XYZ file of C-alpha atoms in Angstrom:
688
model
C 77.832 172.314 137.008
C 76.727 170.929 133.769
C 76.092 172.468 130.407
C 73.204 170.113 129.802
C 69.895 170.806 131.455
C 68.681 167.860 133.478
C 65.060 168.040 134.626
C 65.444 165.544 137.476
C 68.443 167.489 138.762
C 66.520 170.753 138.446
C 63.605 169.314 140.428
C 66.049 168.272 143.140
C 67.427 171.820 143.302
C 63.935 173.258 143.611
C 63.166 170.919 146.512
C 66.323 171.716 148.513
C 67.133 175.355 147.695
C 66.538 178.155 150.234
C 63.841 180.768 149.730
C 63.767 184.554 149.769
C 62.176 185.587 153.045
C 59.324 188.102 152.924
C 55.835 188.702 154.284
C 54.109 189.507 151.001
C 51.042 187.403 150.144
C 49.732 187.935 146.598
C 46.071 188.073 145.784
C 44.591 184.621 145.175
C 47.557 182.988 146.903
C 45.331 180.000 147.663
C 44.795 179.373 143.962
C 48.509 179.720 143.225
C 49.468 177.384 146.082
C 46.837 174.934 144.906
C 48.397 174.864 141.450
C 51.848 174.382 143.002
C 50.572 171.405 144.973
C 48.947 170.003 141.847
C 52.188 170.382 139.920
C 54.140 168.649 142.687
C 51.710 165.747 142.616
C 52.308 165.392 138.892
C 56.057 165.408 139.319
C 55.972 162.787 142.051
C 55.083 160.214 139.382
C 52.511 158.510 141.573
C 52.177 155.464 139.357
C 55.883 154.766 139.482
C 55.947 155.200 143.248
C 53.010 152.807 143.671
C 54.715 150.219 141.467
C 57.891 150.468 143.551
C 55.925 150.169 146.808
C 54.010 147.124 145.553
C 57.273 145.534 144.430
C 58.927 146.047 147.815
C 55.857 144.730 149.633
C 55.970 141.621 147.457
C 59.638 141.124 148.272
C 58.921 141.578 151.990
C 56.117 138.988 151.846
C 58.424 136.523 150.104
C 61.094 137.052 152.767
C 58.446 136.416 155.430
C 57.430 133.152 153.785
C 61.054 132.055 153.610
C 61.495 132.827 157.306
C 58.382 130.975 158.538
C 58.479 127.988 156.180
C 59.918 124.846 157.784
C 63.203 123.847 156.249
C 63.534 120.283 154.947
C 66.973 118.881 155.612
C 67.801 115.716 153.652
C 68.638 112.809 155.968
C 71.900 110.994 155.242
C 71.645 107.213 155.266
C 73.903 106.021 158.125
C 74.128 102.238 158.918
C 75.615 102.831 162.346
C 72.743 105.098 163.262
C 70.165 102.618 161.961
C 71.683 99.746 163.968
C 72.279 101.987 166.949
C 75.897 100.998 167.422
C 79.209 102.737 167.824
C 81.554 103.192 164.904
C 84.372 101.548 166.875
C 82.761 98.080 166.974
C 84.415 95.298 164.996
C 82.638 92.964 162.593
C 82.088 90.227 165.217
C 80.377 92.630 167.586
C 78.242 93.976 164.739
C 77.046 90.434 163.859
C 76.195 89.727 167.494
C 74.211 92.992 167.775
C 72.369 92.278 164.533
C 71.258 88.833 165.758
C 69.761 90.439 168.839
C 67.928 92.996 166.707
C 66.614 90.341 164.303
C 65.178 88.355 167.187
C 63.475 91.493 168.448
C 62.286 93.185 165.196
C 61.677 90.264 162.835
C 58.138 90.600 161.416
C 57.339 87.066 162.533
C 58.267 87.859 166.123
C 56.668 91.307 166.577
C 53.180 92.617 166.146
C 52.053 96.129 165.150
C 51.310 98.556 167.989
C 47.979 100.323 167.380
C 48.894 103.041 169.863
C 51.778 104.106 167.611
C 49.742 103.714 164.386
C 52.120 100.982 163.257
C 51.262 98.657 160.413
C 52.764 95.393 159.311
C 54.278 97.171 156.326
C 56.070 99.609 158.639
C 57.575 96.697 160.572
C 58.742 95.015 157.376
C 60.342 98.233 156.131
C 62.134 98.734 159.443
C 63.545 95.194 159.374
C 64.666 95.684 155.753
C 66.567 98.827 156.804
C 68.246 96.895 159.598
C 69.285 94.174 157.166
C 70.676 96.725 154.658
C 72.633 98.443 157.381
C 74.085 95.126 158.553
C 75.110 94.093 155.048
C 76.612 97.523 154.379
C 79.000 96.855 157.240
C 79.683 93.136 156.639
C 79.069 92.293 152.958
C 81.878 93.401 150.620
C 79.689 94.210 147.578
C 77.084 96.091 149.568
C 79.849 97.951 151.421
C 81.310 99.109 148.065
C 77.902 100.484 147.022
C 77.595 102.345 150.310
C 81.099 103.811 150.095
C 80.720 104.862 146.441
C 77.088 106.002 146.303
C 76.162 106.489 149.964
C 73.502 103.787 149.857
C 73.654 99.954 149.926
C 71.402 99.684 146.876
C 73.829 101.727 144.730
C 73.153 104.981 142.904
C 69.806 106.510 143.860
C 67.535 108.624 141.701
C 66.682 112.203 142.683
C 64.278 114.921 141.532
C 64.417 118.739 141.468
C 61.317 120.886 141.794
C 60.317 124.505 142.198
C 57.877 125.986 144.655
C 54.624 126.903 142.946
C 51.266 127.953 144.359
C 48.870 125.058 144.699
C 46.232 126.549 142.419
C 48.692 126.412 139.493
C 49.225 122.667 139.725
C 45.685 121.795 140.792
C 43.844 119.664 138.256
C 41.458 121.707 136.127
C 43.245 125.030 136.554
C 45.657 124.607 133.652
C 43.532 126.541 131.165
C 43.200 129.470 133.558
C 46.951 129.514 134.134
C 47.552 129.585 130.386
C 45.021 132.386 130.034
C 46.785 134.476 132.698
C 50.187 133.900 131.087
C 48.739 134.851 127.713
C 47.310 138.100 129.089
C 50.557 138.993 130.875
C 52.973 138.188 128.052
C 50.743 138.811 125.061
C 48.743 141.842 126.130
C 49.982 143.611 129.268
C 53.727 143.483 128.587
C 53.460 144.740 124.954
C 51.065 147.459 126.125
C 53.424 148.711 128.843
C 56.484 148.633 126.561
C 54.584 150.265 123.709
C 53.167 152.988 125.941
C 56.620 153.747 127.305
C 58.212 153.750 123.855
C 55.633 155.919 122.137
C 55.524 158.158 125.208
C 59.236 158.873 124.856
C 58.944 159.279 121.102
C 56.192 161.882 121.301
C 58.204 164.099 123.686
C 61.213 166.248 122.894
C 64.256 166.775 125.063
C 62.577 169.855 126.536
C 59.627 167.679 127.656
C 57.101 169.087 125.208
C 55.063 167.218 122.642
C 56.572 166.681 119.218
C 53.466 168.256 117.706
C 53.955 171.367 119.859
C 57.605 171.613 118.828
C 56.536 171.411 115.188
C 54.030 174.217 115.708
C 56.674 176.362 117.386
C 59.073 175.724 114.522
C 56.491 177.036 112.062
C 55.931 180.118 114.221
C 59.636 180.993 114.350
C 60.724 184.224 112.654
C 64.042 186.019 112.633
C 62.435 189.312 113.691
C 60.030 187.837 116.234
C 59.253 190.057 119.215
C 58.419 189.147 122.782
C 54.741 189.566 121.983
C 55.199 187.336 118.963
C 56.732 184.642 121.177
C 53.670 184.804 123.443
C 51.523 184.203 120.394
C 53.755 181.325 119.311
C 53.554 179.670 122.725
C 49.760 179.568 122.519
C 49.994 176.919 119.785
C 51.111 174.241 122.245
C 49.108 171.034 122.172
C 49.515 170.716 125.962
C 46.906 173.436 126.521
C 44.201 171.198 125.080
C 44.454 169.006 128.157
C 43.811 171.999 130.428
C 41.127 173.636 128.266
C 39.203 170.545 127.260
C 35.505 170.269 126.560
C 33.451 173.342 127.326
C 36.483 175.165 128.734
C 37.833 175.665 125.202
C 35.269 178.388 124.430
C 33.891 179.405 127.810
C 34.715 182.986 128.777
C 36.913 183.863 125.794
C 35.010 187.075 125.096
C 35.261 188.217 128.695
C 38.999 187.555 128.780
C 39.582 189.572 125.615
C 37.557 192.498 126.906
C 39.695 192.499 130.032
C 43.076 192.343 128.311
C 42.157 194.857 125.585
C 40.727 197.448 127.960
C 42.291 200.898 127.995
C 45.118 201.566 130.415
C 46.870 204.700 131.653
C 50.359 203.144 131.725
C 50.286 200.832 128.653
C 48.537 200.559 125.273
C 46.133 198.027 126.831
C 45.465 196.681 130.309
C 47.584 193.566 129.663
C 50.303 195.369 127.698
C 49.364 194.282 124.165
C 50.674 196.429 121.344
C 48.686 197.063 118.174
C 50.623 194.265 116.482
C 49.851 191.853 119.313
C 46.186 192.845 119.179
C 46.083 192.190 115.421
C 47.673 188.746 115.913
C 45.022 187.898 118.503
C 42.170 188.928 116.244
C 43.514 186.790 113.387
C 43.008 183.603 115.369
C 39.829 181.590 115.104
C 37.916 180.764 118.247
C 39.015 177.710 120.179
C 41.725 176.542 122.519
C 44.533 178.615 121.019
C 42.673 181.920 121.121
C 41.566 181.407 124.714
C 45.068 180.284 125.678
C 46.570 183.448 124.213
C 44.048 185.552 126.117
C 44.826 183.739 129.366
C 48.565 184.224 128.843
C 48.136 187.959 128.426
C 45.803 188.058 131.438
C 48.420 186.239 133.521
C 51.234 188.556 132.421
C 49.051 191.600 133.103
C 47.949 190.216 136.508
C 44.319 190.872 135.599
C 41.345 189.654 137.634
C 38.937 187.541 135.628
C 35.209 187.346 136.352
C 34.013 184.010 137.709
C 30.641 184.042 135.986
C 32.098 183.278 132.585
C 35.070 181.219 133.668
C 34.534 179.121 136.759
C 31.360 178.549 138.743
C 33.185 176.930 141.671
C 35.684 179.679 142.556
C 35.702 183.448 142.429
C 38.811 183.482 140.270
C 39.746 181.189 137.438
C 42.741 178.962 138.069
C 43.321 178.508 134.360
C 45.660 181.467 133.930
C 47.863 180.207 136.772
C 47.794 176.654 135.452
C 48.960 177.493 131.931
C 51.956 179.614 133.021
C 54.282 176.644 133.844
C 53.234 175.007 130.571
C 54.091 178.194 128.691
C 57.527 178.274 130.328
C 58.129 174.680 129.235
C 57.134 175.552 125.672
C 59.420 178.589 125.801
C 62.326 176.211 126.512
C 61.484 174.396 123.289
C 61.240 177.666 121.363
C 64.626 178.687 122.765
C 66.126 175.418 121.516
C 64.756 176.189 118.044
C 66.153 179.729 118.181
C 69.557 178.398 119.226
C 69.520 176.029 116.269
C 68.993 178.957 113.896
C 71.603 181.035 115.743
C 70.027 184.482 115.330
C 70.719 186.675 118.340
C 67.417 188.565 118.491
C 65.086 185.562 118.851
C 67.471 184.014 121.388
C 67.505 187.115 123.570
C 63.736 187.548 123.283
C 63.202 183.913 124.292
C 65.345 184.423 127.396
C 63.485 187.631 128.200
C 60.161 185.862 127.722
C 61.179 183.266 130.316
C 61.864 186.118 132.746
C 58.476 187.697 132.031
C 56.577 184.419 132.473
C 58.242 183.656 135.804
C 57.672 187.173 137.118
C 54.210 187.648 135.516
C 55.220 190.881 133.789
C 54.106 191.877 130.256
C 56.672 192.963 127.647
C 57.948 196.529 127.979
C 56.611 196.780 131.547
C 58.634 198.164 134.427
C 61.110 195.721 136.019
C 60.083 197.158 139.392
C 56.922 195.023 139.172
C 59.089 192.128 140.377
C 59.069 193.629 143.868
C 56.140 193.088 146.241
C 53.408 195.746 146.445
C 54.752 197.473 143.307
C 51.887 198.017 140.866
C 52.056 199.705 137.441
C 50.789 202.920 139.031
C 53.420 202.816 141.770
C 56.187 201.978 139.288
C 55.094 204.836 137.026
C 55.167 207.248 139.943
C 58.638 206.102 141.037
C 60.061 206.385 137.507
C 58.457 209.772 136.939
C 55.771 210.765 134.494
C 58.209 212.179 131.943
C 60.712 209.338 132.073
C 61.270 207.449 128.829
C 63.464 204.709 130.319
C 62.520 201.917 132.675
C 64.058 201.820 136.117
C 65.358 198.358 137.006
C 65.812 196.998 140.510
C 69.512 197.877 140.647
C 68.887 201.484 139.583
C 66.098 201.778 142.136
C 68.352 200.498 144.922
C 71.191 202.845 143.895
C 69.043 205.837 144.834
C 69.904 207.179 148.241
C 67.890 205.672 151.075
C 66.192 208.910 152.016
C 65.178 209.820 148.474
C 64.164 206.248 147.604
C 61.918 206.005 150.632
C 60.371 209.410 149.987
C 59.629 208.627 146.345
C 58.211 205.190 147.100
C 55.943 206.361 149.884
C 54.767 209.321 147.847
C 53.892 206.818 145.095
C 51.470 205.086 147.444
C 53.461 202.559 149.475
C 53.209 202.390 153.232
C 56.293 202.172 155.409
C 55.948 198.414 155.969
C 55.281 197.793 152.265
C 58.349 199.804 151.330
C 60.518 197.900 153.800
C 59.249 194.562 152.439
C 59.979 195.609 148.852
C 63.499 196.743 149.749
C 64.119 193.560 151.752
C 63.221 191.393 148.746
C 65.360 193.558 146.434
C 68.395 193.045 148.671
C 67.980 189.251 148.459
C 67.855 189.025 144.665
C 71.069 187.426 143.344
C 72.806 189.703 140.840
C 76.056 188.588 139.219
C 78.542 191.344 138.432
C 81.153 190.426 135.818
C 84.582 191.401 137.152
C 86.684 189.971 134.327
C 86.227 187.964 131.142
C 89.052 186.663 129.001
C 90.134 183.916 126.612
C 92.952 181.442 127.150
C 94.313 178.083 126.032
C 95.341 175.819 128.879
C 99.113 175.452 129.033
C 99.778 177.825 126.117
C 100.881 181.445 125.852
C 99.149 182.147 122.581
C 95.801 181.277 121.092
C 96.422 179.697 117.715
C 93.995 178.831 114.911
C 91.886 175.775 115.672
C 93.021 175.454 119.302
C 90.636 174.636 122.153
C 89.868 177.995 123.744
C 88.499 178.478 127.250
C 86.356 181.534 127.857
C 86.727 182.357 131.550
C 84.207 184.575 133.325
C 84.984 185.897 136.813
C 81.906 187.137 138.670
C 80.841 188.292 142.108
C 77.355 188.251 143.587
C 76.569 191.800 144.674
C 72.980 192.282 145.910
C 71.199 195.441 144.756
C 71.656 198.360 147.117
C 74.993 197.215 148.508
C 76.947 200.335 149.468
C 80.192 198.874 150.823
C 81.716 196.402 148.399
C 85.200 195.174 149.371
C 88.000 195.489 146.863
C 88.625 192.421 144.825
C 91.830 190.429 145.241
C 93.680 190.534 141.935
C 94.899 186.972 142.486
C 91.277 185.794 142.436
C 90.973 187.153 138.900
C 93.728 184.860 137.629
C 93.068 181.425 136.235
C 95.997 179.188 137.160
C 96.646 176.216 134.909
C 96.897 172.820 136.594
C 100.289 171.163 136.939
C 101.372 169.359 133.782
C 100.332 165.732 133.977
C 97.781 166.339 136.735
C 94.887 164.571 135.058
C 92.585 164.944 138.052
C 92.925 168.711 138.013
C 92.470 168.844 134.248
C 89.254 166.872 134.541
C 88.059 168.906 137.498
C 88.103 166.064 140.017
C 89.862 168.128 142.670
C 90.527 171.835 143.313
C 93.163 173.420 141.172
C 96.119 175.189 142.684
C 95.772 178.865 143.458
C 98.372 181.518 144.074
C 99.062 183.114 147.406
C 100.164 186.689 147.966
C 103.811 185.678 147.612
C 103.137 184.092 144.240
C 103.535 180.497 145.413
C 100.961 177.893 144.505
C 98.871 176.192 147.151
C 96.091 173.630 147.153
C 92.816 174.299 148.857
C 92.540 172.601 152.235
C 89.024 171.342 151.654
C 89.172 168.940 148.756
C 85.513 167.941 148.945
C 83.450 169.327 146.101
C 80.413 171.095 147.531
C 77.975 173.109 145.483
C 76.023 176.067 146.839
C 72.469 176.653 145.676
C 71.076 180.157 145.312
C 67.655 180.980 146.696
C 64.624 180.022 144.652
C 63.417 182.700 142.285
C 61.131 185.196 143.950
C 58.037 184.701 141.789
C 54.860 184.976 143.892
C 52.525 184.686 140.880
C 54.224 181.719 139.207
C 52.554 178.441 140.203
C 55.772 176.470 140.463
C 59.045 176.693 142.366
C 61.887 177.631 140.058
C 65.627 177.618 140.690
C 67.431 180.445 138.859
C 69.638 179.516 135.929
C 72.317 181.685 134.386
C 73.351 181.443 130.738
C 76.521 182.752 129.090
C 76.967 182.876 125.322
C 78.979 184.835 122.760
C 77.485 186.640 119.797
C 78.660 188.627 116.801
C 76.898 191.977 116.993
C 77.675 192.891 113.389
C 76.116 189.770 111.892
C 73.493 189.331 114.601
C 74.509 185.697 115.050
C 75.382 183.526 118.000
C 79.046 182.464 117.899
C 79.339 180.131 120.899
C 76.264 178.287 122.278
C 75.138 179.093 125.826
C 76.792 177.575 128.841
C 74.375 177.109 131.744
C 75.094 177.022 135.466
C 72.744 176.731 138.428
C 75.056 176.304 141.440
C 78.204 177.865 142.842
C 81.356 176.436 144.382
C 81.815 179.110 147.058
C 79.339 180.347 149.681
C 77.115 183.232 148.626
C 76.346 184.427 152.170
C 77.957 183.924 155.563
C 76.398 182.536 158.734
C 74.719 185.889 159.442
C 73.175 186.068 155.981
C 75.505 188.789 154.719
C 77.011 188.530 151.202
C 80.521 187.071 151.028
C 81.482 188.771 147.721
C 83.417 185.653 146.718
C 84.747 185.451 143.164
C 83.053 182.716 141.162
C 84.650 181.274 138.032
C 82.709 179.907 135.083
C 84.214 178.465 131.919
C 83.043 177.497 128.485
C 85.159 175.922 125.760
C 85.034 176.222 121.995
C 87.345 175.895 119.017
C 89.268 178.961 117.925
C 88.632 180.402 114.427
C 90.715 178.828 111.642
C 92.273 182.156 110.670
C 94.562 184.364 112.729
C 93.301 187.813 113.622
C 91.401 189.848 116.193
C 87.745 188.966 116.748
C 85.303 191.121 118.692
C 82.393 189.321 120.341
C 79.610 190.351 122.686
C 79.245 188.331 125.866
C 75.702 187.935 127.229
C 75.182 186.829 130.833
C 71.465 186.230 131.334
C 69.445 185.061 134.326
C 66.214 183.352 133.295
C 64.334 184.351 136.470
C 64.689 188.130 136.897
C 64.050 191.038 134.554
C 66.629 193.740 133.880
C 69.583 192.146 135.682
C 71.472 190.805 132.661
C 75.095 191.677 131.853
C 76.541 192.480 128.442
C 80.046 193.466 127.371
C 82.481 193.326 124.490
C 85.349 190.813 124.585
C 88.203 190.469 122.125
C 89.759 187.203 120.997
C 93.275 187.511 119.555
C 94.335 184.523 117.455
C 98.045 184.485 116.635
C 99.819 182.824 113.748
C 101.080 179.307 114.381
C 104.659 180.392 113.579
C 104.718 182.762 116.535
C 103.686 180.038 118.961
C 106.307 177.664 117.528
C 108.956 180.340 117.987
C 108.092 180.690 121.661
C 108.141 176.916 122.121
C 111.623 176.742 120.594
C 112.894 179.455 122.929
C 111.425 177.668 125.938
C 113.119 174.387 125.040
C 116.680 175.936 124.951
C 117.774 176.942 128.457
C 121.121 178.229 129.728
C 123.132 175.719 131.834
C 123.893 176.486 135.478
C 127.242 178.150 136.166
C 128.168 175.542 138.787
C 127.878 172.697 136.293
C 130.611 171.582 133.905
C 128.473 172.555 130.946
C 127.988 176.006 132.440
C 131.724 176.512 132.980
C 132.495 175.392 129.430
C 129.872 177.766 128.107
C 131.295 180.613 130.165
C 134.834 179.755 129.013
C 133.762 180.006 125.402
C 132.062 183.329 125.965
C 134.670 184.757 128.306
C 132.349 184.716 131.267
C 134.828 183.256 133.840
C 136.826 185.765 135.848
C 140.536 185.938 135.015
C 140.130 183.954 131.830
C 140.313 185.725 128.535
C 137.830 184.885 125.924
C 139.227 182.922 122.993
C 139.828 185.029 119.916
C 137.166 184.762 117.273
C 138.119 183.911 113.741
C 137.114 186.533 111.261
C 135.138 185.303 108.328
C 134.231 186.988 105.159
C 130.562 187.728 105.350
C 128.346 186.319 102.640
C 124.709 186.643 101.814
C 123.598 183.513 103.716
C 125.340 184.545 106.928
C 123.916 188.020 106.618
C 120.367 186.691 106.350
C 120.962 184.380 109.324
C 122.193 187.287 111.438
C 119.128 189.288 110.563
C 116.898 186.340 111.478
C 118.654 185.963 114.843
C 118.212 189.636 115.545
C 114.503 189.365 114.912
C 114.321 186.352 117.217
C 116.018 188.307 120.037
C 113.537 191.107 119.640
C 110.708 188.590 119.743
C 111.917 187.308 123.099
C 111.423 190.703 124.680
C 107.823 191.090 123.534
C 104.850 190.452 125.791
C 103.530 186.908 125.403
C 100.458 187.101 127.618
C 97.573 185.598 125.687
C 94.799 186.285 128.159
C 92.647 188.780 126.302
C 90.313 190.267 128.838
C 87.972 193.075 129.589
C 88.121 194.389 133.114
C 85.089 195.700 134.820
C 84.444 199.357 134.489
């Protein structure tokens, strides 16, 4: 798990993660699936794939040419081979053989054979080779040349060339070759490098345009609401690519009439408050105003008329297409909010991510996340006089008989109710069992030390009635053995305690991460893997204290082979520097899932920072240990103190007490009392 969000890694998770099984098919599922396919095509990076394929095909063609091209092996000049004699012949035999060859192959005694395409020049060259071979074996000077340079004529010249296509070296093609090189090196290469460079420079780390990030920065406010964030997201420059040309104005009036229509369960049909409505009316016509209307229509799950929006389909795909873009822009807004450090905008940005993924307007019922649950059904389940929203966990805590009766009386059929409950039981909900602070290898947390905030959680699906008791040993965080660098760096499992208190190492040393199921978001036109965020805040000042730590995978299985929850304890850690002053600090821990509404955890945690002198006192006590009784040092110590049986203790000399000795005695007494005090530095908050 990494604290940094990597988009390539996230895409890999989305492609390999399991899915929540259900039979619900939302309205206009074909449009949503079409947008998902379109998004996947964008993420495949078709141009890059084509370039890689072309490159590999080129390499394969070159390998083929190498395989089929005839190899030219240089022939070594060998006088014995030229004369056709054995290497064991002496000089006299060589001279005799040469005379026979000269009588046979002398140009004056042989004529060219037309059948073999021989010429007189070929015969002369052959006789010259015979003569050179003979001299190389009989003449001392020629022999030296052959031995030293491998040829009777001495050192030979050689040339090195490279294989080039014929059209490059053909006469008259030089100017075209220069033109091609000029286009490649002077035009195409600078264009590709420049496009890549400026493409990276115009995008932020959150993969949004720099111009969009600047617009979001100007929209940021310390008291911004969820509705205000929706308005801020509409300023993204990315929407101009979707709503280009005539689409920028087409159907804006119809969209606004839809989202501002009266509703029985909300101020408007799309959930706009009076403040949100005023912000919409302030905008001039154009891309931003239509984008804001489409965002509200998407969150309100409103049907839009085709006559004003899209002549080719009954429903407009625009509202489904802009939702993933809005989520990307929300990531950028969250980064801006984290930079400012105010808790309210940070929490609202996280909540806005949940609402975009689930297609739920602000202040709407969290039950809308379940299939077949409409605002009317949710209102009936919660009760007409209820002032609080019922989340999925609260709904599943109702007894089965009552829950079924209420849901079916609200308008759900038996099969619809069973589908909704089945999805609710598959939603991953993390329950915080314990959260505490510690410093690795230390008993106390001192000013400026590196503190680890440890969170122990269990995944308990909503509606679970029988939850096994937690093993208290699983709630401990055992420090690695001193000097075990691998364990400190997390390269292998740390030691854990058994029931008898002894340490053991896990049998499976392979690190394997478990992915949770993809977020159940039937209206969101993109697969999304849930992400959990943990951060600490100061509730009094309304400020973030420790930046969020993000995790997307788990180290232990979430379900067994039968699909039942394992209730394993999962440990997550974040590190930060302790405050510079000793004291007790009260923080609020927020555990937030970016994919589901109403399932976040929040609790108070206390950090106790002790004075440095107290830690040094404990270190000094740890360094001085009593010697064993069986050793010589132990016997001498016992003799001095009268500890050995049958041996009287030596008499102590009485001294006149003075002020210095009195102060020392008092100091020692305080030290002895300090040894008996509790030195556990894990400040925690157990689950209620």
